[in-house]
Coordinates of C-alpha atoms and ligand atoms in Angstrom, one line a residue:
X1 CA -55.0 -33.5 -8.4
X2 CA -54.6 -34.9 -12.1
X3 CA -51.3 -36.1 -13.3
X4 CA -50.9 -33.3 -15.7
X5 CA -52.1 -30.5 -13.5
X6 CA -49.7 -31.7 -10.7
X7 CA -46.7 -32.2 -13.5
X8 CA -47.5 -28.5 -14.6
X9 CA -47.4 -27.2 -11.1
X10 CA -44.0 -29.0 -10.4
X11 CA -42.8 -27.5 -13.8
X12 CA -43.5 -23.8 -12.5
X13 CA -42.5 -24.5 -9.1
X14 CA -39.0 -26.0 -9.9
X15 CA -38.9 -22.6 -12.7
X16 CA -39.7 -20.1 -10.0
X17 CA -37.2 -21.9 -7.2
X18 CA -34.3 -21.6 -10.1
X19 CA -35.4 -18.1 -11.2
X20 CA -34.6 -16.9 -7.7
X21 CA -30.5 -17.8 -8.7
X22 CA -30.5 -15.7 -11.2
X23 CA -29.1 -12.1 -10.6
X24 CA -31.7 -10.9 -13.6
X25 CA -35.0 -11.9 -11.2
X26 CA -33.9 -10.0 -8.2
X27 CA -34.1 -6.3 -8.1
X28 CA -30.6 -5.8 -6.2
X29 CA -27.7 -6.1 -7.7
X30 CA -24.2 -5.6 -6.4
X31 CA -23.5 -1.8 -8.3
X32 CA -26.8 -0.2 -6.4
X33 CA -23.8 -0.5 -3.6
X34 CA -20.4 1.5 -3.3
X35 CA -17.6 0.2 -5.2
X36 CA -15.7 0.1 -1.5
X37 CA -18.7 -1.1 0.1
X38 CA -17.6 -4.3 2.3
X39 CA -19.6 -7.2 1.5
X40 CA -19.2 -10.5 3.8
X41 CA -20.1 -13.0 6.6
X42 CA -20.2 -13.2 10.4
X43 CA -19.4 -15.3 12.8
X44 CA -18.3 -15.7 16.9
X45 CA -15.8 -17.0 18.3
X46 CA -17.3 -19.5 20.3
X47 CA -20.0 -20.4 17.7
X48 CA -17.6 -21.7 15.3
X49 CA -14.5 -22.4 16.7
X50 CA -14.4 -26.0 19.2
X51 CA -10.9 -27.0 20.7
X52 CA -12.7 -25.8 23.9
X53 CA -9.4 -27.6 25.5
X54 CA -7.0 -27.2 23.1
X55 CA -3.8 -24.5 22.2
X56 CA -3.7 -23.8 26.0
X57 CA -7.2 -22.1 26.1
X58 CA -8.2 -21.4 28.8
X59 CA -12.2 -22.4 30.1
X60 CA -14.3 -19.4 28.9
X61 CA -18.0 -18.3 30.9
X62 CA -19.8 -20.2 28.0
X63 CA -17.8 -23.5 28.2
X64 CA -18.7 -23.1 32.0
X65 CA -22.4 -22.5 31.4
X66 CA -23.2 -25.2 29.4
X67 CA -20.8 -27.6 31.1
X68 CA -23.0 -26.9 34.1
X69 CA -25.1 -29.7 35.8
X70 CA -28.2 -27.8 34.9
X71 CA -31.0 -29.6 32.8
X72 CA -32.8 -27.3 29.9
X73 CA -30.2 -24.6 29.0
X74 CA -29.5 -25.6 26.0
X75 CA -32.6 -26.4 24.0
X76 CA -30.5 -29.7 22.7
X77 CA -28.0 -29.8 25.3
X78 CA -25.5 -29.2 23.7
X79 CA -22.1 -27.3 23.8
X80 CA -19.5 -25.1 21.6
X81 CA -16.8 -28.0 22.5
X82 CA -16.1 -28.7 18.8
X83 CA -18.8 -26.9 17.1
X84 CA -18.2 -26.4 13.4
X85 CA -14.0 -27.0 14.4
X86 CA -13.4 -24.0 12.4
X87 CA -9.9 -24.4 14.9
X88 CA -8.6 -26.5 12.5
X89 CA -10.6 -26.2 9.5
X90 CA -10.1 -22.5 9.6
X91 CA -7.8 -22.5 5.8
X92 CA -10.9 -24.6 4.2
X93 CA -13.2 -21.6 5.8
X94 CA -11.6 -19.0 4.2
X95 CA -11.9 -21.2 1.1
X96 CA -15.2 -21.2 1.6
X97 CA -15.8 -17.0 1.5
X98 CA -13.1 -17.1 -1.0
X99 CA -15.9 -19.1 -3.2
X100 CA -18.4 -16.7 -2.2
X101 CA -16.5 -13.7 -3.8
X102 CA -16.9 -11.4 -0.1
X103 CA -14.4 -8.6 0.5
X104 CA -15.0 -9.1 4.0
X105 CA -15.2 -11.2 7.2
X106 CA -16.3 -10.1 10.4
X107 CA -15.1 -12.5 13.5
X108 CA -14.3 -12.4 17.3
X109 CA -11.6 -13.2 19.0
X110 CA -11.7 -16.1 22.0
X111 CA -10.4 -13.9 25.2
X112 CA -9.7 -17.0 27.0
X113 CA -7.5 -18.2 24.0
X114 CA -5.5 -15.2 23.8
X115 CA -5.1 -14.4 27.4
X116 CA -6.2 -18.0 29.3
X117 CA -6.1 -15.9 33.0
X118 CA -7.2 -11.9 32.0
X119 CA -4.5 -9.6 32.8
X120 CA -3.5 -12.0 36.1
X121 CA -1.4 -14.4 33.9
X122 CA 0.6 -14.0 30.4
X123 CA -0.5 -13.9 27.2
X124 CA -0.8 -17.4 25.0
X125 CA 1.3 -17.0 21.9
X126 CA -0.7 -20.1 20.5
X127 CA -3.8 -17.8 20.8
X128 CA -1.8 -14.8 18.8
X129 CA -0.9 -17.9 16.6
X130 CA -3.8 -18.8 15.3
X131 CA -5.7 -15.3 14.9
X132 CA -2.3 -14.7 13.1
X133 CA -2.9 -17.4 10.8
X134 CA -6.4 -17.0 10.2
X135 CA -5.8 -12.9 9.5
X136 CA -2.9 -13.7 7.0
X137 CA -5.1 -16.9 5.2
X138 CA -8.1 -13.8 4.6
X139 CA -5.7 -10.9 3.3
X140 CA -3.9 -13.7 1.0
X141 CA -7.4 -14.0 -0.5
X142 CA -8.2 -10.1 -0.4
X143 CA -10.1 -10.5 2.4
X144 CA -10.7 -7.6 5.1
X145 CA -10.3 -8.6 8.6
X146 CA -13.5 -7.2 10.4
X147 CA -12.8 -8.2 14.4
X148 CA -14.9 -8.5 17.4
X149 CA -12.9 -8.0 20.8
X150 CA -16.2 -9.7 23.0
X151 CA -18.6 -11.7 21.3
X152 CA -19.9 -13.0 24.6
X153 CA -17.0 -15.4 25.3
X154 CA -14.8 -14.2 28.6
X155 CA -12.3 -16.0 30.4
X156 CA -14.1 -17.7 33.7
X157 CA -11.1 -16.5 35.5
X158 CA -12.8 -12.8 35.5
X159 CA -15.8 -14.4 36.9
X160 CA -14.5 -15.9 39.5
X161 CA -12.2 -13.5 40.6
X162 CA -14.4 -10.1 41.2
X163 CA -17.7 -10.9 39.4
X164 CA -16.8 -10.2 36.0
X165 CA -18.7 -6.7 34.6
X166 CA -20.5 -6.2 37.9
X167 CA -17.3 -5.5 38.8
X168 CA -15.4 -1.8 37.6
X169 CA -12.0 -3.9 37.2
X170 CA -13.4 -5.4 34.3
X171 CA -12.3 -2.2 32.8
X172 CA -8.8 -2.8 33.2
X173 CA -9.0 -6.2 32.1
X174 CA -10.9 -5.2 28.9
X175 CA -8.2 -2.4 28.3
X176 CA -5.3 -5.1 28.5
X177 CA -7.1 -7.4 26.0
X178 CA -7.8 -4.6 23.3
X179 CA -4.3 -3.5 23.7
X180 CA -3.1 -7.0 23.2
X181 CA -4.9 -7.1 20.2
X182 CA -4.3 -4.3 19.0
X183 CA -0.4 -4.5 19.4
X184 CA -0.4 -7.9 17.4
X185 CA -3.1 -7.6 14.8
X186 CA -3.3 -4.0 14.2
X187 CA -0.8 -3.7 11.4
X188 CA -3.1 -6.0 9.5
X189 CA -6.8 -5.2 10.9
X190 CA -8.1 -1.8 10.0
X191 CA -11.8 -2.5 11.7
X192 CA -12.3 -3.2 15.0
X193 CA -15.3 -3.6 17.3
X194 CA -14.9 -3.8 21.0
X195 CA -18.6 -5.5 21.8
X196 CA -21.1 -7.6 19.8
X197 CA -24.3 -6.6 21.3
X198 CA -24.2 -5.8 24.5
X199 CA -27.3 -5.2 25.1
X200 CA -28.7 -8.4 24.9
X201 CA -25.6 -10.2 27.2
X202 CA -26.6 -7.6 29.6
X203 CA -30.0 -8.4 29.6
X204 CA -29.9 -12.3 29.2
X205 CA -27.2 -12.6 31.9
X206 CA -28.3 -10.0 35.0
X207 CA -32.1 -9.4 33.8
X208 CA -33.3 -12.6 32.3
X209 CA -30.9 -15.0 33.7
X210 CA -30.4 -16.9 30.4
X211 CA -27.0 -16.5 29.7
X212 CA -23.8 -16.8 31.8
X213 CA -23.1 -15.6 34.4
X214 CA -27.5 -16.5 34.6
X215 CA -27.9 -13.8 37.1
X216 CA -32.0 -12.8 37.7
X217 CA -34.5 -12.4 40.2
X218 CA -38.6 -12.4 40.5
X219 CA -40.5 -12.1 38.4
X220 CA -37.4 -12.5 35.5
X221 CA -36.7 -15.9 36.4
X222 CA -35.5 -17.7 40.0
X223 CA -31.8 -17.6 39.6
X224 CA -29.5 -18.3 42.2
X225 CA -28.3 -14.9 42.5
X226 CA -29.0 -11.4 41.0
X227 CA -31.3 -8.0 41.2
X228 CA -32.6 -7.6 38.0
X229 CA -34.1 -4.5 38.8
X230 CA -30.3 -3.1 39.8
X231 CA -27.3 -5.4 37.7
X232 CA -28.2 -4.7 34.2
X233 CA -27.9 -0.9 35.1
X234 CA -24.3 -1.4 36.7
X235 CA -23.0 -3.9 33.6
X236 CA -23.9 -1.8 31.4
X237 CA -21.9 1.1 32.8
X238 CA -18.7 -1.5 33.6
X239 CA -19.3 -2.1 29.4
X240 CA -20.2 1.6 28.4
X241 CA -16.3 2.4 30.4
X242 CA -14.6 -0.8 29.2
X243 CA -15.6 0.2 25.6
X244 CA -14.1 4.1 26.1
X245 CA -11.1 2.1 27.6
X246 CA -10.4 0.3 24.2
X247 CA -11.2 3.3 22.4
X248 CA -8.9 5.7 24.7
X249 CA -6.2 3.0 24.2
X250 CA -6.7 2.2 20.3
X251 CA -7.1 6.0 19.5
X252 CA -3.9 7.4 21.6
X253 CA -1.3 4.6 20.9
X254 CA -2.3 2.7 17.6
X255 CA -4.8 4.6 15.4
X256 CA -2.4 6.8 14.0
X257 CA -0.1 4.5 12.8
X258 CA -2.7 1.8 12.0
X259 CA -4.9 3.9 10.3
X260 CA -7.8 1.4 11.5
X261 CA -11.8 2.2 12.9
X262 CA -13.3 1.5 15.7
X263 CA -16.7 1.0 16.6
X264 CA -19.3 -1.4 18.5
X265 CA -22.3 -3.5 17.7
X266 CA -25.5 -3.3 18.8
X267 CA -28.6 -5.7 18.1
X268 CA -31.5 -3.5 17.0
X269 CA -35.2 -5.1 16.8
X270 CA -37.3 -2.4 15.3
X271 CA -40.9 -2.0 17.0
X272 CA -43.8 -0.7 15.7
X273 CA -46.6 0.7 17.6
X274 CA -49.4 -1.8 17.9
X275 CA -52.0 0.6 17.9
X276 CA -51.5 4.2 16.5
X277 CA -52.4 5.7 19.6
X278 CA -49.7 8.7 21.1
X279 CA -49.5 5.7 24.3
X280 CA -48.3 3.2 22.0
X281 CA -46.1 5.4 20.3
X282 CA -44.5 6.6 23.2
X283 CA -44.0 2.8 24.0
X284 CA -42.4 1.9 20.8
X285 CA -39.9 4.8 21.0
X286 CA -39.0 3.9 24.5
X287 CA -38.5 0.4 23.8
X288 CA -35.9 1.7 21.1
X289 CA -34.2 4.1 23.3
X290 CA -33.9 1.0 26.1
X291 CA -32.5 -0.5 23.4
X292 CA -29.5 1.0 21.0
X293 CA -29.2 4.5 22.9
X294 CA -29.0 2.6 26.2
X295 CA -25.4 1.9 24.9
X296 CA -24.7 4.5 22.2
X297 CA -26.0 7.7 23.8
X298 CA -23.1 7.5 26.6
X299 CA -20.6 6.5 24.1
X300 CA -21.8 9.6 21.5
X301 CA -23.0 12.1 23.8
X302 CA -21.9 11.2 27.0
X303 CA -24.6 9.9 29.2
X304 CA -27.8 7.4 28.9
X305 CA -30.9 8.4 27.1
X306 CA -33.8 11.0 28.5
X307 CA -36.1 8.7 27.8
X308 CA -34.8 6.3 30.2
X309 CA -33.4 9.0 32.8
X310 CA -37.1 10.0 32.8
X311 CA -38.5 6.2 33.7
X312 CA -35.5 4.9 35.4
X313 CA -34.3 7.8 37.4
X314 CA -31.3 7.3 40.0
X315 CA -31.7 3.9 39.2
X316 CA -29.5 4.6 36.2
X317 CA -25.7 5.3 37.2
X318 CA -23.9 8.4 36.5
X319 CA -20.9 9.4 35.0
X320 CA -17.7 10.8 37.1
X321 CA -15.8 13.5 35.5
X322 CA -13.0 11.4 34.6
X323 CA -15.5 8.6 33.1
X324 CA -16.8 11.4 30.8
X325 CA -13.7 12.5 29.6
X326 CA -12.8 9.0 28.3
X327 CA -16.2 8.6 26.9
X328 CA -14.8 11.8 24.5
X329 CA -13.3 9.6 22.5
X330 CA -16.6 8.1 21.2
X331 CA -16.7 6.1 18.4
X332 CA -15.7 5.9 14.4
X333 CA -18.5 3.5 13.5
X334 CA -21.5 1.9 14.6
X335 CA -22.7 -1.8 13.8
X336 CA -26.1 -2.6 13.4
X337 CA -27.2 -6.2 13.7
X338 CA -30.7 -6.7 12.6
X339 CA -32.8 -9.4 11.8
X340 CA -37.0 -8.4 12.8
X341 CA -39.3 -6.1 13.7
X342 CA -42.4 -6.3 17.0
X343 CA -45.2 -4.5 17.9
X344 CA -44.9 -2.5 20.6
X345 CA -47.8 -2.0 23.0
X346 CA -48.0 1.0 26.0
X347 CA -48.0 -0.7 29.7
X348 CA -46.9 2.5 31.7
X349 CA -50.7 4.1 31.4
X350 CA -52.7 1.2 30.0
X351 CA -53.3 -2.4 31.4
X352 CA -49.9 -3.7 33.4
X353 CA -46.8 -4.8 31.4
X354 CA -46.3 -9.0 30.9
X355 CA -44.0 -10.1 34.0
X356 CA -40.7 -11.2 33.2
X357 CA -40.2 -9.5 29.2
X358 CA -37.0 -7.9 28.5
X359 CA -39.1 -4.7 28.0
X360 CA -40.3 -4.5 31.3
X361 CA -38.7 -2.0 32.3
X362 CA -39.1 0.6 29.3
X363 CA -42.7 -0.2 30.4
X364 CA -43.5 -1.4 27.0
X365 CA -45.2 -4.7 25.5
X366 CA -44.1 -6.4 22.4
X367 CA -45.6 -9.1 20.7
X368 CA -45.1 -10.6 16.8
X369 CA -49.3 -10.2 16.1
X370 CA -51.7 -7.7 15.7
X371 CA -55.3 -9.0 16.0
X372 CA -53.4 -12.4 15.9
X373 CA -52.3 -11.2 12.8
X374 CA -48.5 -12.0 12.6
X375 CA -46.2 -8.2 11.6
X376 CA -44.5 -10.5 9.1
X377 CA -44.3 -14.4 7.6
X378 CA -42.3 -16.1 10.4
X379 CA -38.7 -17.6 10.3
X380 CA -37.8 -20.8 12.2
X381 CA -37.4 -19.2 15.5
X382 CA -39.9 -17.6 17.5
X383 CA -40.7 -14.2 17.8
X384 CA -38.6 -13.2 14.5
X385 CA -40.5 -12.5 11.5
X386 CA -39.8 -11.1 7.9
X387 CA -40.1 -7.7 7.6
X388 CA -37.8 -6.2 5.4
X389 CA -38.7 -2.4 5.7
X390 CA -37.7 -2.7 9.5
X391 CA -34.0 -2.5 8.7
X392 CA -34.3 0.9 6.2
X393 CA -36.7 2.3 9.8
X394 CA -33.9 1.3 12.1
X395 CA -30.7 2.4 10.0
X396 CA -32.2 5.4 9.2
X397 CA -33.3 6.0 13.3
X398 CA -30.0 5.5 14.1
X399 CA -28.8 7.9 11.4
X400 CA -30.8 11.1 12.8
X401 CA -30.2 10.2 16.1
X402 CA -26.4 10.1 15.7
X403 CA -26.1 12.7 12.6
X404 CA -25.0 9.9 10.1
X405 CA -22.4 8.6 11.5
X406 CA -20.7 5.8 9.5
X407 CA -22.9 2.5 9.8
X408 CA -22.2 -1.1 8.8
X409 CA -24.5 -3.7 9.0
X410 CA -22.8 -6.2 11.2
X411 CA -25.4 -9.0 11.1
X412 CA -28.7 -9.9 8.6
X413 CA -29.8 -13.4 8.3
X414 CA -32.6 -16.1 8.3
X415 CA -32.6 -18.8 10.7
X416 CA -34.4 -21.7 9.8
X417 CA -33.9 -25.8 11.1
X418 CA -36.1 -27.9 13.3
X419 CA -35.9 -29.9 16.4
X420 CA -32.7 -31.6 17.5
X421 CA -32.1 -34.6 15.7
X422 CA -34.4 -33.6 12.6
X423 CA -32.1 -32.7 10.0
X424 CA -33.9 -32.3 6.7
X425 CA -30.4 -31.9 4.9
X426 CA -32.8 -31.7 1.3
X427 CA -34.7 -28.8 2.7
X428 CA -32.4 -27.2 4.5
X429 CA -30.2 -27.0 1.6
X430 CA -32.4 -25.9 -0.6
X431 CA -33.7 -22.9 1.6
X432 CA -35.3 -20.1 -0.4
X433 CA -36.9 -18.5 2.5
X434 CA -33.4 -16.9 3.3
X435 CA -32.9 -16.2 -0.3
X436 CA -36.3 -14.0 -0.3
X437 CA -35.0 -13.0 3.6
X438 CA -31.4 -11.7 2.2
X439 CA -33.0 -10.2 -1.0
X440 CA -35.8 -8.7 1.0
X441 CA -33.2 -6.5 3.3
X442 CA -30.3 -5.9 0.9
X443 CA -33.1 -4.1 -1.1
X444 CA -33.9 -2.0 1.9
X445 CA -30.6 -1.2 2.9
X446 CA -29.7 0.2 -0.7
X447 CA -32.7 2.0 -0.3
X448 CA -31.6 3.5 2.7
X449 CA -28.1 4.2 1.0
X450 CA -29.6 6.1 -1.7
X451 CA -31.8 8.4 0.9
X452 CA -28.8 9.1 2.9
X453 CA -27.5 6.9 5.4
X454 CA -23.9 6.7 5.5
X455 CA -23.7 2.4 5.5
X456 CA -20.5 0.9 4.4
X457 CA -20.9 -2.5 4.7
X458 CA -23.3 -5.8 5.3
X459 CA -22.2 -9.0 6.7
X460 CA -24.7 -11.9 6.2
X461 CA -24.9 -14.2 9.7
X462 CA -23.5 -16.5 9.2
X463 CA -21.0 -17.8 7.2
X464 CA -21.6 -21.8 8.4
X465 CA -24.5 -23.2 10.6
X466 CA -22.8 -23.1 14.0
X467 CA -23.8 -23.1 17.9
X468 CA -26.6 -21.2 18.3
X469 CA -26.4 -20.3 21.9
X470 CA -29.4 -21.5 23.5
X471 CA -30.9 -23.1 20.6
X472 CA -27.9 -25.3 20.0
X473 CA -27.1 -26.8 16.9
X474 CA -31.5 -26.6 16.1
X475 CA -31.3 -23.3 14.7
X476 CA -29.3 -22.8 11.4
X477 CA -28.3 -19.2 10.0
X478 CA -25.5 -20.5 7.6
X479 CA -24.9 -19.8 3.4
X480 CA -23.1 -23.2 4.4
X481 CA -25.2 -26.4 5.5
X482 CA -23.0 -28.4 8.4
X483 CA -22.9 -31.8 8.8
X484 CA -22.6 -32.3 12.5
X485 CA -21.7 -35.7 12.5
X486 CA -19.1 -35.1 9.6
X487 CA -18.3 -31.4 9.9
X488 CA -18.4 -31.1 6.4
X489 CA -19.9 -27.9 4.8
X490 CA -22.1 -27.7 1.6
X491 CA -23.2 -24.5 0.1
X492 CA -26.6 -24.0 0.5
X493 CA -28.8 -22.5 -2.5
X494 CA -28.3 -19.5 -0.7
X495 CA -24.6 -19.9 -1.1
X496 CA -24.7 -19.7 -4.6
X497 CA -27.9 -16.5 -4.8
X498 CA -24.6 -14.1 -2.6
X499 CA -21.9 -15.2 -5.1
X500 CA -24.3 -14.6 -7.8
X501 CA -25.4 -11.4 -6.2
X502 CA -22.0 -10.5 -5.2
X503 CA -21.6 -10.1 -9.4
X504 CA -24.1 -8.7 -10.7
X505 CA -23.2 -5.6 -12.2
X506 CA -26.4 -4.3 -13.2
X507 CA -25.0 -1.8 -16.6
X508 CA -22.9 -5.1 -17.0
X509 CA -26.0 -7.3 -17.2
X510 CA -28.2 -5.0 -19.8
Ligands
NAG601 C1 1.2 -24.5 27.2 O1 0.9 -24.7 28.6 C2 1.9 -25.6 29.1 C3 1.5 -25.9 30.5 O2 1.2 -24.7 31.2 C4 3.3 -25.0 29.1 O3 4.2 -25.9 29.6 C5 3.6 -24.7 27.6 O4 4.8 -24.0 27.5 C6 2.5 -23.9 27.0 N1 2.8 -23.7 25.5 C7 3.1 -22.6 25.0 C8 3.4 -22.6 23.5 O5 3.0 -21.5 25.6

């Protein structure tokens, strides 16, 4: 190319790259959203946190899993032993969203740092210490507290002792940990949310054998133990009761003096048909109902979805009388973590379903391509893509199916990195696909707002770059680059396109 045409195309790139920071070039802007709406990051527990040893923690299911003499769990083998250190650098974090200008913060709390042995041992009053800290550094800064009870994290001590949620004790144990919580952070937290996406530790643990306690059997995987034809029906229902436990407890000793809300989380993918044929229908709204209602139709209506009582039959528990009457006490919210949409293809009448998929048993196919077409531009991991208007489909399924009940949208983000030891710092700091990502789906969810659907908040994931579960530290989701070897956090250009968002007032800007 000639020097001036190149010169030329390096002046309009750089001009379109900046034009993306200003609030003017995007179509969203902060008032197309409540004035109360709750605007801010995510993160987990054992993402972020490190001082796996330290603060008389005791050794949670993840430090265990990937501690474990077993070669490929971890794409980079690594671990959450110091992660970002957000332990200690938890004051220079809230720094950080104070920066950003969010109202909000959604976190989890570490079980195994708050009570090291379940309910068989005392509680740690350096775990209350430093949740007590961290809560008091966000409200200085007029920032809401939005907590997870289980992000995934559980004291090994439950696992070893009776087999964690294959077990019904689990309940009790669940129950003593929300009420812990509640007792000494309930004054100051007003949203709680007793799981973060059940569904998928249910599935990677007991079906896929992926996650702790990596429980599977043929053709899933070749674990050392596990029925994943059988477990994922009988965690789920040790979850589904643990959850009404927390509820039952928050809602008859704390909730009226409190004044908070409780709800869960649930990751939703939404699935398209891949051909529009009444089959593949059929298959796309079964792999939905697998899906969010596996979870939500017990806790709002008091036992699992038709659609999988008609495919699953007595393989699916049932609830006693006495389950069902703590199930009445439901929900106040549901959170909606969403980040792509799949095709969905019909294997219950047409050609068998792929061995071993997570969909296997809703009898349904999903793939990222049509006609090796791909549903949307794809993102650094595989099988998520770009596709915006999934979020508005999803949100607003979710609204008919549970007559609008309040929503927030506990996780939205863009994940983006290379292989292990390939840090691009440039690029990944300068990372406008999660710009066009963030822009894409904020635009849908307003839209969604404005037709109906009763959302009250969005928290980007995440906050930092942090431990990515199985892909390590290869995968990054943060606003903030981190420097591994230094633990120090930059903003990425993404960073500065939320602030910016975050105050754009658009009758302001005209
Ligand atoms: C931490 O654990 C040690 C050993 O069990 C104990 O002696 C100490 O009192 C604990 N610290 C706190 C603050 O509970």
């Amino acid at each position: 190319m000639a020097g001036k045409a190149w010169r030329q195309l390096v002046a309009v790139a750089s001009l379109l790259s900046v034009l993306w920071l200003l609030p003017w070039a995007s179509a969203i802007h902060r008032s197309d959203f409540p004035v109360s709406f709750l605007f801010g990051t995510a993160t987990s527990s054992y993402q972020i946190e490190g001082a796996y040893l330290e603060g008389n923690k005791s050794l949670s299911n993840w430090d265990v899993f990937t501690h474990a003499p077993v070669s490929g769990r971890i794409k980079d083998g690594s671990a959450g032993d110091i992660a970002d250190d957000h332990y200690h650098r938890y004051d220079e974090d809230v720094e950080l969203m104070n920066s950003l200008g969010v109202n909000a913060y959604r976190f989890s709390i570490s079980w195994a740092r708050v009570l090291p042995e379940g309910r068989f041992g005392r509680v740690n009053p350096l775990g209350i210490e430093f949740y007590n800290k961290l809560i008091d550094s966000l409200l200085l800064k007029g920032i809401e507290p939005f907590v997870t009870l289980n992000h995934y994290d559980i004291p090994q001590e439950l696992e070893d002792r009776y087999g964690a949620w294959l077990s019904a004790e689990i309940q009790r144990d669940f129950g003593h940990f929300a009420d812990v919580c509640f007792a000494a952070f309930g004054d100051r937290v007003k949203y709680w949310t007793t799981f973060n996406e059940p569904n998928v530790a249910v599935l990677t643990g007991y079906m896929l054998g992926t996650y702790p306690p990596a429980r599977c059997s043929p053709p899933f995987g070749s674990c050392a133990g596990g029925d994943s034809d059988a477990e994922p029906y009988v965690t789920t229902h040790n979850v589904v009761l643990s959850h009404a436990t927390a509820v039952e407890i928050y809602k008859r000793k704390y909730q009226s003096k409190q004044k908070g809300l409780i709800g869960i989380v649930m990751y939703t993918t939404w699935y398209e048909p891949l051909t529009d044929t009444p089959e593949d229908r059929l298959a796309a709204e079964r792999a939905l109902a697998f899906s969010v209602p596996w979870f939500v139709d017990p806790i709002v209506y008091g036992d699992y979805p038709p659609e999988m009582r008609q495919v699953l039959g007595s393989r699916l528990p049932t609830f006693s009388p006495e389950e069902r009457r703590k199930l009445g006490y439901k929900l106040d919210f549901i959170g909606i973590n969403h980040y792509t949409t799949l095709y969905a293809r019909d294997c219950m009448f047409s050609s068998g379903c792929p061995l071993g998929q997570g969909t296997q048993h809703a009898l349904a196919a999903v793939t990222g391509e049509r006609n090796g077409v791909p549903i949307g531009p794809p993102t650094g991991r595989p099988m998520f893509y770009v596709v915006p208007d999934g979020i508005e489909k999803m949100v607003t399924y979710i609204m008919r199916r549970y007559n609008n009940l309040p929503m927030f949208v506990t996780e939205n983000g863009y994940p983006d990195g290379g292989e292990a030891g390939h840090d691009h710092a440039k690029d990944l700091l300068h990372d406008q696909g999660r710009i066009q990502y963030l822009d894409g789906y904020l635009t849908k969810v307003a839209k969604a707002i404005r037709d109906g659907a009763d959302v009250r908040g969005y928290f980007v994931w995440s906050l930092m770059d942090n431990f990515e579960w199985l892909y390590g530290y290869t995968l990054r989701y943060g606003l903030y680059y981190v420097d591994y070897q230094t633990l120090e956090r930059k903003p990425k250009s993404s960073a500065l396109w939320y602030k910016r968002f975050l105050q754009s007032f658009q009758h302001e800007a005209q």
